[in-house]
Coordinates of C-alpha atoms in Angstrom, one line a residue:
M1 CA 0.0 0.0 0.0
S2 CA 1.4 3.4 -0.9
N3 CA 1.4 6.2 1.6
K4 CA 1.9 8.8 -1.1
N5 CA -0.9 11.3 -1.8
P6 CA -1.4 14.0 -4.4
T7 CA 0.1 17.3 -3.2
T8 CA -2.0 19.5 -5.4
P9 CA -3.6 22.3 -3.3
D10 CA -7.3 21.7 -2.7
T11 CA -10.1 23.5 -0.9
T12 CA -13.1 22.2 1.0
K13 CA -16.0 23.6 2.8
D14 CA -16.6 23.3 6.5
A15 CA -19.9 21.5 7.3
S16 CA -21.1 24.6 9.2
S17 CA -19.9 27.3 6.7
D18 CA -20.1 28.1 3.0
E19 CA -16.5 29.5 3.1
P20 CA -13.9 27.2 1.5
K21 CA -10.9 26.3 3.6
T22 CA -7.5 25.5 2.3
E23 CA -6.6 21.8 2.7
L24 CA -4.3 21.1 5.6
R25 CA -0.8 20.1 4.8
A26 CA 1.9 18.4 7.0
T27 CA 4.9 20.5 7.9
G28 CA 8.1 20.1 10.0
V29 CA 9.0 16.7 11.4
L30 CA 5.8 15.0 10.3
A31 CA 6.3 16.1 6.7
S32 CA 9.9 14.8 6.8
F33 CA 8.6 11.3 7.4
G34 CA 6.4 11.5 4.3
A35 CA 3.1 12.4 5.9
T36 CA 1.1 14.8 3.8
V37 CA -1.5 15.9 6.4
P38 CA -1.1 17.1 10.0
L39 CA -3.0 14.3 11.6
I40 CA -2.0 11.4 13.8
A41 CA -3.9 8.3 14.8
A42 CA -3.0 7.9 18.5
P43 CA -1.7 4.8 20.1
M44 CA -4.4 3.0 22.0
A45 CA -3.2 0.1 24.1
G46 CA -5.2 -3.0 24.9
G47 CA -6.4 -3.8 21.4
P48 CA -7.9 -0.8 19.6
S49 CA -4.7 0.2 17.7
T50 CA -4.1 -2.4 15.0
P51 CA -1.9 -2.6 11.9
A52 CA -5.0 -2.1 9.8
L53 CA -5.8 1.2 11.6
V54 CA -2.2 2.4 11.1
A55 CA -2.4 1.4 7.4
A56 CA -5.7 3.3 7.1
A57 CA -4.1 6.4 8.6
A58 CA -1.2 6.2 6.1
S59 CA -3.6 5.8 3.2
T60 CA -4.9 9.3 3.9
G61 CA -1.4 10.8 4.3
A62 CA -1.7 10.8 8.1
F63 CA 0.7 9.2 10.6
G64 CA -0.4 6.2 12.8
F65 CA 1.0 4.6 15.9
L66 CA 1.2 1.1 17.1
A67 CA 0.7 0.7 20.9
A68 CA 3.3 -1.4 22.5
G69 CA 1.6 -1.4 25.9
Y70 CA 0.5 -4.8 27.2
K71 CA 2.0 -6.6 24.2
S72 CA 4.8 -9.1 24.3
V73 CA 8.0 -8.2 22.4
D74 CA 7.2 -10.9 19.9
A75 CA 3.7 -9.6 19.3
L76 CA 5.0 -6.1 18.9
S77 CA 7.7 -7.3 16.4
Q78 CA 5.0 -9.1 14.4
Q79 CA 2.8 -6.0 14.2
I80 CA 5.8 -3.8 13.1
S81 CA 6.5 -6.3 10.3
E82 CA 2.8 -6.3 9.3
V83 CA 2.6 -2.5 9.1
R84 CA 6.0 -2.2 7.4
A85 CA 4.9 -4.5 4.6
G86 CA 2.6 -1.6 3.5
T87 CA 4.0 1.6 4.8
E88 CA 6.9 3.3 6.7
L89 CA 4.5 6.0 7.9
F90 CA 4.1 4.9 11.5
G91 CA 5.6 5.0 15.0
V92 CA 5.5 2.9 18.2
N93 CA 4.4 4.1 21.7
L94 CA 6.0 2.6 24.8
F95 CA 5.0 2.8 28.5
A96 CA 8.1 4.2 30.2
P97 CA 8.4 2.8 33.7
N98 CA 6.9 5.2 36.4
P99 CA 5.5 2.7 38.9
V100 CA 3.0 3.5 41.5
P101 CA 3.6 0.7 44.1
V102 CA 0.4 -0.3 45.8
Q103 CA 0.2 -0.5 49.6
R104 CA -0.3 -4.1 50.5
Q105 CA -3.3 -3.5 52.8
A106 CA -4.9 -1.2 50.2
F107 CA -4.5 -3.9 47.6
T108 CA -6.0 -6.5 49.9
D109 CA -9.0 -4.3 50.7
Y110 CA -9.6 -3.5 47.1
T111 CA -9.4 -7.2 46.2
K112 CA -12.1 -7.9 48.8
A113 CA -14.3 -5.1 47.5
L114 CA -14.1 -6.6 44.0
A115 CA -14.9 -10.1 45.1
E116 CA -18.6 -10.1 44.5
A117 CA -18.3 -8.5 41.1
A118 CA -15.6 -10.9 40.1
S119 CA -17.7 -13.9 41.1
R120 CA -20.3 -13.0 38.5
Y121 CA -17.8 -13.9 35.9
G122 CA -16.7 -17.1 37.8
L123 CA -13.5 -15.4 39.0
D124 CA -11.9 -15.8 42.4
L125 CA -9.5 -13.0 43.3
S126 CA -8.7 -14.1 46.9
A127 CA -5.3 -15.5 46.1
V128 CA -4.2 -12.8 43.7
E129 CA -0.8 -11.2 44.5
P130 CA 0.2 -7.7 43.4
T131 CA 2.1 -7.7 40.1
E132 CA 4.6 -4.9 39.8
D133 CA 6.2 -5.3 36.3
D134 CA 7.6 -2.9 33.7
D135 CA 5.8 -4.1 30.6
E136 CA 9.1 -5.6 29.2
F137 CA 10.3 -2.1 28.7
D138 CA 14.0 -2.8 28.2
D139 CA 13.3 -5.6 25.8
K140 CA 11.0 -3.4 23.7
V141 CA 13.7 -0.7 23.6
E142 CA 16.2 -3.3 22.4
L143 CA 13.8 -4.4 19.7
L144 CA 13.3 -0.8 18.5
V145 CA 17.0 -0.1 18.5
A146 CA 17.7 -3.2 16.5
D147 CA 14.7 -2.7 14.2
P148 CA 14.1 1.1 14.1
V149 CA 10.9 2.8 13.2
P150 CA 10.5 6.5 12.3
V151 CA 9.2 7.6 15.7
V152 CA 9.1 6.2 19.2
S153 CA 7.0 8.0 21.8
F154 CA 7.0 7.5 25.5
T155 CA 4.2 7.9 28.0
F156 CA 3.6 7.4 31.8
G157 CA 7.3 8.1 32.5
L158 CA 10.5 9.5 31.1
P159 CA 13.1 7.3 29.4
T160 CA 16.7 7.8 30.3
A161 CA 18.9 10.2 28.2
E162 CA 20.8 7.1 27.2
T163 CA 17.7 5.4 25.8
V164 CA 16.8 8.6 23.9
Q165 CA 20.3 8.8 22.4
R166 CA 20.4 5.1 21.4
L167 CA 17.1 5.4 19.6
Q168 CA 18.2 8.6 17.8
K169 CA 21.5 6.9 16.8
A170 CA 19.4 4.1 15.2
G171 CA 17.6 6.8 13.1
T172 CA 14.5 7.2 15.2
Q173 CA 12.9 10.5 16.3
V174 CA 11.9 10.4 20.0
F175 CA 8.7 12.1 21.3
Q176 CA 7.5 12.4 24.9
T177 CA 4.0 12.7 26.1
V178 CA 3.6 15.6 28.5
T179 CA 0.7 17.1 30.4
N180 CA 2.1 20.4 31.7
P181 CA 5.0 22.8 31.0
D182 CA 7.2 21.4 33.8
E183 CA 7.1 17.9 32.3
A184 CA 7.9 19.5 28.9
E185 CA 11.1 21.0 30.4
Q186 CA 12.1 17.6 31.9
A187 CA 11.6 15.9 28.5
H188 CA 13.5 18.7 26.7
A189 CA 16.4 18.2 29.0
L190 CA 16.7 14.6 27.9
G191 CA 17.1 15.7 24.3
V192 CA 13.9 14.4 22.8
N193 CA 12.9 15.6 19.3
G194 CA 9.4 16.6 20.1
L195 CA 6.5 16.6 22.5
I196 CA 3.0 15.2 22.5
V197 CA 1.0 17.7 24.6
Q198 CA -1.9 15.9 26.1
S199 CA -4.9 17.7 27.8
Y200 CA -7.1 16.4 30.6
K201 CA -9.8 15.6 28.0
A202 CA -7.9 12.7 26.5
G203 CA -9.5 9.2 26.7
G204 CA -7.7 6.4 28.4
H205 CA -4.7 6.9 30.6
S206 CA -3.3 10.3 31.3
G207 CA 0.3 10.6 30.4
T208 CA 1.0 12.6 33.6
L209 CA 4.4 12.0 35.2
T210 CA 2.8 12.5 38.6
P211 CA -0.2 10.2 38.8
H212 CA -0.8 11.0 42.5
T213 CA -1.4 14.7 41.6
P214 CA -4.8 15.6 40.0
V215 CA -4.5 16.5 36.3
K216 CA -5.2 20.3 35.9
E217 CA -8.2 21.1 33.6
I218 CA -6.4 23.4 31.3
P219 CA -7.8 23.9 27.7
L220 CA -5.6 22.3 25.1
T221 CA -4.8 25.6 23.3
E222 CA -3.7 27.2 26.6
L223 CA -1.6 24.2 27.5
L224 CA 0.1 24.4 24.1
A225 CA 0.9 28.1 24.8
G226 CA 2.2 27.2 28.2
V227 CA 4.5 24.5 26.9
R228 CA 5.7 26.7 24.0
A229 CA 6.7 29.4 26.5
K230 CA 9.0 26.9 28.1
V231 CA 10.5 24.9 25.2
R232 CA 11.1 25.2 21.5
L233 CA 10.3 21.8 20.2
P234 CA 7.7 20.4 17.7
L235 CA 4.4 20.0 19.5
W236 CA 1.7 17.4 18.6
A237 CA -1.6 18.2 20.3
A238 CA -3.8 15.5 21.9
G239 CA -6.9 15.2 24.1
G240 CA -10.5 15.7 23.1
I241 CA -10.0 16.4 19.4
S242 CA -12.8 14.9 17.5
T243 CA -13.9 17.4 14.9
Q244 CA -12.5 19.4 11.9
D245 CA -12.8 22.6 14.0
G246 CA -10.9 21.0 16.8
V247 CA -8.1 20.0 14.5
R248 CA -7.8 23.4 13.0
E249 CA -7.9 25.0 16.5
V250 CA -4.8 23.3 17.7
L251 CA -2.9 23.9 14.5
T252 CA -3.7 27.6 14.8
A253 CA -2.5 27.4 18.4
G254 CA 0.9 26.3 17.2
A255 CA 0.7 22.5 17.1
E256 CA 2.4 20.8 14.2
A257 CA -0.2 18.1 14.2
A258 CA -3.4 16.9 15.9
V259 CA -3.5 13.5 17.6
V260 CA -6.9 11.7 17.6
G261 CA -7.8 8.5 19.3
T262 CA -11.4 8.2 20.7
V263 CA -13.0 9.3 17.5
L264 CA -11.4 6.2 15.8
L265 CA -12.5 3.6 18.4
R266 CA -15.6 2.5 16.6
S267 CA -14.0 2.5 13.2
V268 CA -14.0 -0.6 11.0
E269 CA -10.2 -1.1 11.6
S270 CA -10.3 -0.6 15.4
G271 CA -9.5 -3.6 17.5
A272 CA -11.8 -2.5 20.3
S273 CA -14.3 -5.2 21.4
E274 CA -17.9 -5.0 20.1
T275 CA -19.0 -4.5 23.7
Y276 CA -16.7 -1.5 24.0
K277 CA -17.8 -0.1 20.6
N278 CA -21.5 -0.4 21.4
A279 CA -21.0 1.2 24.8
L280 CA -19.5 4.3 23.2
A281 CA -22.7 4.8 21.2
D282 CA -25.1 4.0 24.1
P283 CA -27.2 7.1 24.7
I284 CA -27.5 6.3 28.4
R285 CA -23.8 7.0 28.9
T286 CA -23.4 10.7 29.3
E287 CA -20.4 11.3 31.5
T288 CA -16.7 10.7 31.3
I289 CA -14.6 10.6 34.5
L290 CA -10.9 10.4 35.3
T291 CA -10.7 7.3 37.5
T292 CA -8.1 4.9 39.0
A293 CA -10.7 2.1 39.4
F294 CA -9.4 0.0 36.6
S295 CA -5.7 0.3 36.7
G296 CA -4.6 2.3 39.8
R297 CA -3.5 5.1 37.5
P298 CA -5.8 8.0 36.3
A299 CA -7.6 7.2 33.1
R300 CA -10.6 8.8 31.5
A301 CA -13.6 6.4 30.9
L302 CA -17.3 6.6 30.4
R303 CA -19.1 6.0 33.7
N304 CA -20.6 2.6 34.1
E305 CA -21.5 0.4 37.1
F306 CA -17.9 -0.6 37.7
V307 CA -16.8 3.1 37.9
S308 CA -19.8 4.0 40.0
Q309 CA -19.1 1.2 42.5
F310 CA -15.3 1.3 42.7
H311 CA -14.2 4.8 41.8
T312 CA -14.0 6.0 45.4
L313 CA -12.6 2.7 46.7
A314 CA -9.7 2.2 44.3
P315 CA -6.3 2.9 45.7
A316 CA -3.3 4.2 43.7
G317 CA -1.3 1.3 42.4
Y318 CA -0.1 0.8 38.8
P319 CA 0.4 -1.7 37.3
A320 CA -0.9 -3.9 40.2
L321 CA -4.5 -2.8 39.9
H322 CA -4.4 -3.2 36.1
H323 CA -3.4 -6.8 36.5
L324 CA -5.9 -7.4 39.2
T325 CA -8.9 -6.1 37.2
S326 CA -7.8 -7.3 33.8
P327 CA -9.5 -10.8 34.0
M328 CA -12.7 -9.2 35.1
R329 CA -12.7 -6.7 32.2
K330 CA -11.9 -9.3 29.7
A331 CA -14.7 -11.6 31.0
A332 CA -17.1 -8.7 30.9
A333 CA -16.2 -7.8 27.3
A334 CA -16.6 -11.5 26.2
A335 CA -20.0 -11.6 27.9
G336 CA -21.2 -8.4 26.3
D337 CA -21.4 -6.7 29.7
A338 CA -20.5 -3.0 29.2
E339 CA -21.1 -2.4 32.9
G340 CA -17.9 -4.3 33.8
I341 CA -15.4 -3.0 31.2
N342 CA -13.2 0.0 31.0
I343 CA -14.9 2.2 28.4
W344 CA -11.9 4.5 27.8
A345 CA -13.2 7.6 26.2
G346 CA -12.1 11.2 25.6
T347 CA -14.7 14.0 25.9
G348 CA -15.4 13.8 22.1
Y349 CA -16.7 10.2 22.2
R350 CA -20.0 11.2 20.7
D351 CA -18.2 11.9 17.4
A352 CA -17.0 8.2 17.1
T353 CA -18.6 6.4 14.2
T354 CA -18.6 2.9 12.7
E355 CA -17.2 4.1 9.3
P356 CA -13.8 3.2 7.9
A357 CA -11.0 5.0 9.6
A358 CA -9.9 6.7 6.4
T359 CA -13.4 8.2 6.1
I360 CA -13.3 9.5 9.6
L361 CA -9.8 11.0 9.2
N362 CA -10.7 12.6 5.9
R363 CA -13.7 14.3 7.6
L364 CA -11.4 15.7 10.3
L365 CA -9.3 17.1 7.5
G366 CA -12.3 18.7 5.8
R367 CA -12.2 16.3 2.9
N368 CA -15.7 15.2 1.9
R369 CA -14.5 12.1 0.1
T370 CA -13.3 8.6 0.7
P371 CA -9.7 7.9 -0.5

């Protein structure tokens, strides 16, 4: 599959206006990779990000990410090979270690609180011990040094300067997810090539480096300005972007590209479960909430019975709580029970549709066509 697209200037009309708008074009780092539009399909760990979704993004001239989180090294390597067979227009996101060790008594208490809900799926959590792993981080870095991709991004924590330099020496550009200007300065000091600036409206896990501290509710355009005042690096904007106007807003605010995730969750190429996809469209779900209930680390999800019952009971503790609740969530998804799964969703979840991903991305670009 080619990722090349015509570069002839084009105009399109916004759905809410009769005024034509110049078609958006990639610039800077993104253009250097061969992307032709300033749009990025976000990495979404746990299944939603698939090689097919990355390929669909590339078909529009956008840039897509594979999510390495929760995958084995072999599974990640296989997905890289699958994507590379069709395009080089992609990156890989890694969870950088930034553990939140759970207190033993808090873990025991939460396990007991979950017992009745777990039993509905035939699960017994009484003998479960806390798992404090690092998602095979070092091995995944070794893979990406040996088999480099255009971009590696980090979230949750900061890599070492040595890791950044090794990836760069292999020919990879390194980006770091940040949620405030202080984090941006820390990442800049490591020598990264760019930043993914994530607002509080993002679905799924917040990339905050300080998960014990509440994420400040700063509008994305203001957050971009705050980061820009501290560092001079390419900025990719993420969090709550789900419309053409939202894309143009962050580009006008100085972002090199807009990163979108939630709006793609129901797409044909998304690997999200049918239970998850259907829950995103359910009109009874009207509230997203930043919660630690599923993983012990703040993540934005649609409120369901699991959130309502356990949000105030969940201790901090990542990845221990992720591993504790994972069998429950998988069982709920398999049973079609949306009340027991993590319905990760950014604030623009109502804009997610069941169309092909390329159609969704083209709409965000103001293109009223299918490639």
